[in-house]
Amino acid sequence: MRHALGVSPFCLGILLATDAMAGCPQGQEAFTSCRFDDRGTEVFVCFDDQVATYSYGPIGGPPDLFLSETIERVDFEPWSGVGTAIGESVTFYNHDYAYNVGGGFERPFSEEEMQQPQRRFGWVEVTESGVRAASLECTPETVTYGFGGGLYDAKVAAGQSWDWDSKTWISEHSTSVATPILMETRQYGADFDCLPASEFGMNGVRMGDPLAALGKLGTPEATEETSFSDEPIDRMTLIGADIDFFQDVVVTISASSPNWQLPSGLRVGLTRGEVIRILGRVPASYTAQSQSFAIQTCPQSQGAEEEVPFGKWFALIEFGQDKRVSRLTLLTPPE
């Protein structure tokens, strides 16, 4: 495919001016690389035990675009184990853009196929906000890709495991919850999933807290937004989070930073698989690859210390194109 833009979509983002020549940075080995002979360009994905890198640019010259990501966070998808071909890919993210680079080869199944040169393939696909912007196929004979070990072993050595259902990696140190927090309850003749009321707070700020108890955090300001009853909302804007008040009571807490988290450890930056591990399972009516989860409060037993009406609060977990939590919101839904 061709993409008609004045600037190549393969170079959008942070353009790196460097005197370094193409290839892997010193101390790194190649996961995959190839050339695009019709464009006179090449791509390299390299790694060591700490960092994975992406570079794209003219053949033999300095890269037009260079990206790096830690081994723990790099989005590597291993071979599924099925099909006639073996192939794997890595995706690097840069603001709204994602660069998916893959390599592989066709497996020979007959004596005749074994006598023929190995058929290799590779690609680079660029998306903008999840929509494909451009795609290139590698010149087959230039593809380098070695199956086995490599990035997979580096991820495992970093304490991660691959989850096929969510197609994400799970870090053991990110999911140290003793008991899954997602619960199932029945009310009004229907079963539904819910979260305990104890989860509806971040960093000591809880849903339903009075403004008077939070004055040390700052002063809320009026907004043009309205509450569930169409009355004005006041908002306290903090670093990494917004807290909304209605009648001087907290009705929404919205976090965009991993520095704000629920008591269970749910926070921005976790992968879908890590969220599901903390929850204990995929919430009802969703899949392991859903773009968001909305889970309501569990109804409280009569006489409970903290009375929460049925469906009073919801937790909204939103995932970005990198398959990680991009925003975490506790909210009071419309009545």
CSV table of C-alpha atoms in Angstrom, one decimal:
chain,number,residue,atom,x,y,z
A,1,MET,CA,0.0,0.0,0.0
A,2,ARG,CA,1.0,3.6,-0.5
A,3,HIS,CA,0.1,6.5,1.7
A,4,ALA,CA,-0.2,9.9,0.0
A,5,LEU,CA,1.3,12.3,2.5
A,6,GLY,CA,3.9,15.0,2.2
A,7,VAL,CA,5.7,13.5,5.2
A,8,SER,CA,6.0,9.7,5.4
A,9,PRO,CA,3.7,8.3,8.1
A,10,PHE,CA,6.6,6.0,9.0
A,11,CYS,CA,8.4,9.0,10.3
A,12,LEU,CA,5.6,10.9,12.0
A,13,GLY,CA,6.2,11.6,15.7
A,14,ILE,CA,9.6,12.6,17.1
A,15,LEU,CA,12.1,12.9,14.3
A,16,LEU,CA,15.5,12.1,15.6
A,17,ALA,CA,18.5,13.9,14.1
A,18,THR,CA,21.5,11.7,14.6
A,19,ASP,CA,24.9,10.8,13.0
A,20,ALA,CA,24.4,7.1,13.9
A,21,MET,CA,24.1,4.8,11.0
A,22,ALA,CA,21.3,2.2,10.5
A,23,GLY,CA,21.3,-1.0,12.4
A,24,CYS,CA,21.1,-2.0,16.1
A,25,PRO,CA,22.4,0.3,18.8
A,26,GLN,CA,25.6,-1.0,20.4
A,27,GLY,CA,24.9,-3.9,22.7
A,28,GLN,CA,21.6,-4.8,21.2
A,29,GLU,CA,20.6,-7.7,18.9
A,30,ALA,CA,18.0,-7.7,16.1
A,31,PHE,CA,14.5,-9.1,16.7
A,32,THR,CA,13.7,-8.4,13.0
A,33,SER,CA,14.8,-6.2,10.2
A,34,CYS,CA,14.2,-5.7,6.5
A,35,ARG,CA,14.4,-3.3,3.6
A,36,PHE,CA,11.8,-1.7,1.4
A,37,ASP,CA,13.7,-1.6,-1.8
A,38,ASP,CA,11.1,0.4,-3.7
A,39,ARG,CA,11.3,3.2,-1.1
A,40,GLY,CA,15.0,2.9,-0.4
A,41,THR,CA,14.3,2.5,3.3
A,42,GLU,CA,14.8,-0.1,6.0
A,43,VAL,CA,13.5,-0.9,9.5
A,44,PHE,CA,15.2,-2.4,12.5
A,45,VAL,CA,13.7,-3.7,15.8
A,46,CYS,CA,16.4,-4.5,18.3
A,47,PHE,CA,16.6,-5.3,22.0
A,48,ASP,CA,18.7,-6.1,25.0
A,49,ASP,CA,17.6,-7.2,28.5
A,50,GLN,CA,16.4,-3.7,29.3
A,51,VAL,CA,15.2,-1.9,26.2
A,52,ALA,CA,13.7,-2.5,22.8
A,53,THR,CA,14.2,0.0,19.9
A,54,TYR,CA,12.6,0.8,16.6
A,55,SER,CA,14.4,2.7,13.8
A,56,TYR,CA,13.2,3.5,10.3
A,57,GLY,CA,15.1,5.5,7.6
A,58,PRO,CA,17.1,5.4,4.5
A,59,ILE,CA,19.1,2.2,3.7
A,60,GLY,CA,22.5,2.5,5.4
A,61,GLY,CA,21.8,6.0,6.7
A,62,PRO,CA,20.8,7.6,10.0
A,63,PRO,CA,17.2,6.8,11.0
A,64,ASP,CA,14.4,9.3,10.4
A,65,LEU,CA,12.5,8.0,13.4
A,66,PHE,CA,13.9,6.2,16.4
A,67,LEU,CA,11.7,5.0,19.3
A,68,SER,CA,12.5,3.0,22.4
A,69,GLU,CA,10.6,1.3,25.1
A,70,THR,CA,11.5,-0.7,28.2
A,71,ILE,CA,11.3,-4.5,28.0
A,72,GLU,CA,8.6,-4.5,30.7
A,73,ARG,CA,6.3,-2.1,28.6
A,74,VAL,CA,7.1,-3.1,25.0
A,75,ASP,CA,4.1,-4.6,23.2
A,76,PHE,CA,5.5,-7.9,21.9
A,77,GLU,CA,3.0,-10.5,20.5
A,78,PRO,CA,4.6,-14.0,20.3
A,79,TRP,CA,3.7,-16.7,17.7
A,80,SER,CA,0.3,-18.3,18.3
A,81,GLY,CA,1.6,-21.8,17.7
A,82,VAL,CA,-0.8,-22.5,14.8
A,83,GLY,CA,-0.8,-22.0,11.0
A,84,THR,CA,1.7,-22.8,8.3
A,85,ALA,CA,3.8,-19.7,9.1
A,86,ILE,CA,5.8,-18.7,12.2
A,87,GLY,CA,5.6,-14.9,12.8
A,88,GLU,CA,5.8,-12.4,15.6
A,89,SER,CA,5.4,-8.7,16.0
A,90,VAL,CA,6.3,-5.7,18.2
A,91,THR,CA,4.3,-2.5,18.4
A,92,PHE,CA,5.8,0.9,19.5
A,93,TYR,CA,3.6,3.8,20.5
A,94,ASN,CA,4.3,7.5,20.0
A,95,HIS,CA,1.4,9.8,21.0
A,96,ASP,CA,-1.5,8.9,18.7
A,97,TYR,CA,0.7,6.8,16.4
A,98,ALA,CA,1.4,3.1,16.7
A,99,TYR,CA,4.2,1.3,14.7
A,100,ASN,CA,3.6,-2.5,14.3
A,101,VAL,CA,6.6,-4.3,13.0
A,102,GLY,CA,6.6,-8.0,12.2
A,103,GLY,CA,8.7,-10.8,10.7
A,104,GLY,CA,8.4,-14.5,10.0
A,105,PHE,CA,8.8,-17.4,7.6
A,106,GLU,CA,6.7,-20.1,6.0
A,107,ARG,CA,7.3,-23.6,7.5
A,108,PRO,CA,8.3,-26.3,5.0
A,109,PHE,CA,6.0,-29.4,5.3
A,110,SER,CA,7.3,-31.5,2.4
A,111,GLU,CA,10.6,-32.7,1.0
A,112,GLU,CA,10.1,-30.5,-2.0
A,113,GLU,CA,9.5,-27.4,0.2
A,114,MET,CA,12.5,-28.2,2.3
A,115,GLN,CA,14.7,-28.1,-0.8
A,116,GLN,CA,13.5,-24.6,-1.7
A,117,PRO,CA,14.8,-21.3,-0.2
A,118,GLN,CA,13.0,-20.3,2.9
A,119,ARG,CA,10.1,-18.0,2.3
A,120,ARG,CA,10.3,-15.0,4.6
A,121,PHE,CA,8.0,-12.1,5.1
A,122,GLY,CA,7.8,-8.9,7.2
A,123,TRP,CA,5.9,-5.7,7.4
A,124,VAL,CA,5.4,-2.3,9.1
A,125,GLU,CA,1.9,-1.0,9.7
A,126,VAL,CA,1.3,2.5,11.1
A,127,THR,CA,-2.0,3.4,12.8
A,128,GLU,CA,-3.2,6.8,14.0
A,129,SER,CA,-5.6,6.6,17.0
A,130,GLY,CA,-6.3,3.0,16.1
A,131,VAL,CA,-7.0,3.6,12.4
A,132,ARG,CA,-4.6,2.3,9.8
A,133,ALA,CA,-2.6,5.1,8.2
A,134,ALA,CA,-0.1,3.2,6.1
A,135,SER,CA,1.4,-0.2,5.5
A,136,LEU,CA,4.5,-1.6,3.9
A,137,GLU,CA,5.6,-5.1,3.0
A,138,CYS,CA,9.3,-6.0,3.3
A,139,THR,CA,11.4,-7.1,0.4
A,140,PRO,CA,11.3,-10.9,1.3
A,141,GLU,CA,14.9,-11.7,0.7
A,142,THR,CA,16.0,-8.9,3.1
A,143,VAL,CA,14.0,-10.1,6.1
A,144,THR,CA,15.9,-11.2,9.1
A,145,TYR,CA,14.0,-12.9,11.9
A,146,GLY,CA,15.0,-15.6,14.3
A,147,PHE,CA,12.3,-17.6,16.1
A,148,GLY,CA,12.8,-18.7,19.6
A,149,GLY,CA,14.1,-17.0,22.7
A,150,GLY,CA,14.8,-13.3,22.0
A,151,LEU,CA,12.2,-10.9,23.2
A,152,TYR,CA,10.0,-13.6,24.7
A,153,ASP,CA,12.8,-14.7,27.0
A,154,ALA,CA,13.6,-11.1,27.9
A,155,LYS,CA,10.0,-10.5,28.9
A,156,VAL,CA,9.8,-13.7,31.0
A,157,ALA,CA,13.1,-12.8,32.6
A,158,ALA,CA,11.5,-9.4,33.6
A,159,GLY,CA,8.9,-11.3,35.5
A,160,GLN,CA,6.1,-11.3,32.9
A,161,SER,CA,3.8,-13.9,31.4
A,162,TRP,CA,1.8,-13.8,28.2
A,163,ASP,CA,-2.0,-13.9,28.4
A,164,TRP,CA,-3.5,-15.2,25.1
A,165,ASP,CA,-7.1,-14.2,26.1
A,166,SER,CA,-6.3,-10.5,26.5
A,167,LYS,CA,-3.2,-10.5,24.2
A,168,THR,CA,-1.2,-8.6,26.8
A,169,TRP,CA,1.6,-9.3,29.2
A,170,ILE,CA,1.1,-9.6,32.9
A,171,SER,CA,3.7,-8.5,35.4
A,172,GLU,CA,3.6,-10.5,38.6
A,173,HIS,CA,4.7,-7.5,40.8
A,174,SER,CA,1.8,-5.5,39.3
A,175,THR,CA,-0.9,-7.9,40.4
A,176,SER,CA,-0.2,-8.8,44.0
A,177,VAL,CA,-3.8,-8.8,45.1
A,178,ALA,CA,-4.5,-11.6,47.6
A,179,THR,CA,-8.2,-12.0,46.7
A,180,PRO,CA,-9.9,-11.1,43.4
A,181,ILE,CA,-12.1,-8.0,43.9
A,182,LEU,CA,-14.9,-8.7,41.3
A,183,MET,CA,-17.9,-10.0,43.1
A,184,GLU,CA,-21.2,-11.5,41.8
A,185,THR,CA,-24.5,-10.6,43.5
A,186,ARG,CA,-28.2,-11.0,42.8
A,187,GLN,CA,-30.8,-8.3,43.2
A,188,TYR,CA,-34.2,-7.7,41.8
A,189,GLY,CA,-34.1,-11.2,40.2
A,190,ALA,CA,-30.9,-10.6,38.2
A,191,ASP,CA,-27.3,-11.6,38.6
A,192,PHE,CA,-24.6,-9.0,38.0
A,193,ASP,CA,-21.0,-8.3,38.7
A,194,CYS,CA,-20.0,-5.6,41.1
A,195,LEU,CA,-17.1,-4.1,43.1
A,196,PRO,CA,-17.2,-3.6,46.9
A,197,ALA,CA,-17.8,-0.1,48.1
A,198,SER,CA,-14.3,-0.1,49.7
A,199,GLU,CA,-12.9,0.1,46.1
A,200,PHE,CA,-14.6,3.4,45.3
A,201,GLY,CA,-11.8,5.8,46.3
A,202,MET,CA,-8.3,6.8,45.2
A,203,ASN,CA,-5.4,7.9,47.3
A,204,GLY,CA,-7.6,8.4,50.4
A,205,VAL,CA,-10.3,10.4,48.5
A,206,ARG,CA,-13.6,8.5,48.5
A,207,MET,CA,-16.8,8.9,46.6
A,208,GLY,CA,-19.3,10.7,48.8
A,209,ASP,CA,-16.7,12.5,50.8
A,210,PRO,CA,-17.7,16.0,51.8
A,211,LEU,CA,-15.7,19.0,50.4
A,212,ALA,CA,-14.9,20.1,54.0
A,213,ALA,CA,-12.8,17.0,54.5
A,214,LEU,CA,-10.7,17.7,51.4
A,215,GLY,CA,-10.0,21.4,51.6
A,216,LYS,CA,-6.3,20.8,52.0
A,217,LEU,CA,-6.2,19.5,48.4
A,218,GLY,CA,-7.3,22.7,46.9
A,219,THR,CA,-10.4,24.7,46.0
A,220,PRO,CA,-12.9,23.5,43.3
A,221,GLU,CA,-14.0,25.8,40.5
A,222,ALA,CA,-17.3,26.0,38.7
A,223,THR,CA,-17.5,24.2,35.3
A,224,GLU,CA,-20.0,24.3,32.5
A,225,GLU,CA,-20.7,20.6,33.0
A,226,THR,CA,-23.8,19.5,34.8
A,227,SER,CA,-24.5,16.7,37.3
A,228,PHE,CA,-26.9,13.7,36.9
A,229,SER,CA,-29.7,16.1,37.9
A,230,ASP,CA,-28.6,18.8,35.4
A,231,GLU,CA,-27.2,21.1,38.1
A,232,PRO,CA,-23.7,22.7,37.9
A,233,ILE,CA,-20.6,20.7,38.8
A,234,ASP,CA,-17.6,22.1,40.6
A,235,ARG,CA,-14.2,20.6,39.8
A,236,MET,CA,-10.9,20.3,41.7
A,237,THR,CA,-8.1,19.8,39.2
A,238,LEU,CA,-5.1,18.1,40.6
A,239,ILE,CA,-1.9,16.6,39.1
A,240,GLY,CA,-3.1,13.5,37.3
A,241,ALA,CA,-6.7,13.6,38.5
A,242,ASP,CA,-9.9,15.6,38.6
A,243,ILE,CA,-12.4,15.5,41.5
A,244,ASP,CA,-16.0,16.7,40.8
A,245,PHE,CA,-18.4,17.9,43.5
A,246,PHE,CA,-22.1,18.3,43.5
A,247,GLN,CA,-23.6,20.1,46.5
A,248,ASP,CA,-20.1,19.9,48.1
A,249,VAL,CA,-20.0,16.1,47.9
A,250,VAL,CA,-17.6,14.0,45.7
A,251,VAL,CA,-19.5,12.5,42.8
A,252,THR,CA,-16.7,11.8,40.3
A,253,ILE,CA,-13.0,10.9,40.6
A,254,SER,CA,-11.2,10.6,37.3
A,255,ALA,CA,-7.5,9.7,37.0
A,256,SER,CA,-5.1,9.8,34.0
A,257,SER,CA,-1.9,9.1,36.0
A,258,PRO,CA,-0.7,5.9,37.6
A,259,ASN,CA,0.0,7.9,40.8
A,260,TRP,CA,-3.7,7.6,41.6
A,261,GLN,CA,-5.0,4.1,42.3
A,262,LEU,CA,-7.8,2.2,43.9
A,263,PRO,CA,-7.2,0.3,47.1
A,264,SER,CA,-6.7,-3.0,45.1
A,265,GLY,CA,-4.0,-1.4,43.0
A,266,LEU,CA,-6.1,-0.8,39.9
A,267,ARG,CA,-4.5,2.2,38.1
A,268,VAL,CA,-3.6,3.8,34.8
A,269,GLY,CA,-0.8,2.0,33.0
A,270,LEU,CA,-1.8,-1.6,33.8
A,271,THR,CA,-2.4,-3.9,30.8
A,272,ARG,CA,-5.8,-5.5,30.2
A,273,GLY,CA,-4.5,-8.8,31.5
A,274,GLU,CA,-3.2,-7.2,34.7
A,275,VAL,CA,-6.6,-5.6,35.3
A,276,ILE,CA,-8.4,-8.9,34.7
A,277,ARG,CA,-6.0,-10.6,37.1
A,278,ILE,CA,-6.8,-8.1,39.8
A,279,LEU,CA,-10.5,-8.4,39.1
A,280,GLY,CA,-10.3,-12.2,39.1
A,281,ARG,CA,-12.1,-12.6,35.8
A,282,VAL,CA,-13.5,-10.8,32.9
A,283,PRO,CA,-16.7,-8.8,33.9
A,284,ALA,CA,-20.0,-10.2,32.6
A,285,SER,CA,-21.0,-8.9,29.1
A,286,TYR,CA,-17.4,-8.0,28.3
A,287,THR,CA,-14.5,-9.9,26.6
A,288,ALA,CA,-10.8,-10.0,27.5
A,289,GLN,CA,-10.1,-7.6,24.7
A,290,SER,CA,-12.9,-5.1,25.4
A,291,GLN,CA,-11.9,-1.4,25.2
A,292,SER,CA,-13.5,-0.6,28.5
A,293,PHE,CA,-15.1,-2.2,31.6
A,294,ALA,CA,-17.9,-0.5,33.5
A,295,ILE,CA,-18.7,-2.1,36.9
A,296,GLN,CA,-21.1,-0.9,39.5
A,297,THR,CA,-21.0,-0.9,43.3
A,298,CYS,CA,-22.2,-4.0,45.2
A,299,PRO,CA,-25.3,-3.3,47.2
A,300,GLN,CA,-24.7,-3.1,50.9
A,301,SER,CA,-26.3,-5.3,53.4
A,302,GLN,CA,-28.8,-3.7,55.7
A,303,GLY,CA,-27.2,-2.1,58.6
A,304,ALA,CA,-23.8,-1.9,56.9
A,305,GLU,CA,-21.5,0.9,58.2
A,306,GLU,CA,-21.4,2.5,54.7
A,307,GLU,CA,-24.7,2.5,53.1
A,308,VAL,CA,-24.5,2.6,49.3
A,309,PRO,CA,-27.8,2.5,47.3
A,310,PHE,CA,-28.0,-0.1,44.4
A,311,GLY,CA,-26.2,1.2,41.4
A,312,LYS,CA,-25.1,4.4,43.1
A,313,TRP,CA,-21.6,4.4,41.7
A,314,PHE,CA,-19.7,2.9,38.8
A,315,ALA,CA,-16.1,2.3,38.1
A,316,LEU,CA,-15.2,2.9,34.4
A,317,ILE,CA,-11.9,1.4,33.3
A,318,GLU,CA,-10.8,2.6,29.8
A,319,PHE,CA,-8.0,1.1,27.7
A,320,GLY,CA,-5.9,2.9,25.1
A,321,GLN,CA,-4.5,1.6,21.8
A,322,ASP,CA,-1.5,0.2,23.8
A,323,LYS,CA,-3.9,-2.1,25.6
A,324,ARG,CA,-3.2,-0.4,28.9
A,325,VAL,CA,-5.5,1.6,31.2
A,326,SER,CA,-5.6,5.1,29.9
A,327,ARG,CA,-8.2,6.5,32.3
A,328,LEU,CA,-9.8,5.3,35.5
A,329,THR,CA,-13.0,7.0,36.6
A,330,LEU,CA,-15.3,6.5,39.6
A,331,LEU,CA,-18.6,8.2,38.9
A,332,THR,CA,-22.2,8.7,39.9
A,333,PRO,CA,-24.5,7.7,37.0
A,334,PRO,CA,-27.7,9.5,35.9
A,335,GLU,CA,-30.6,8.6,38.1
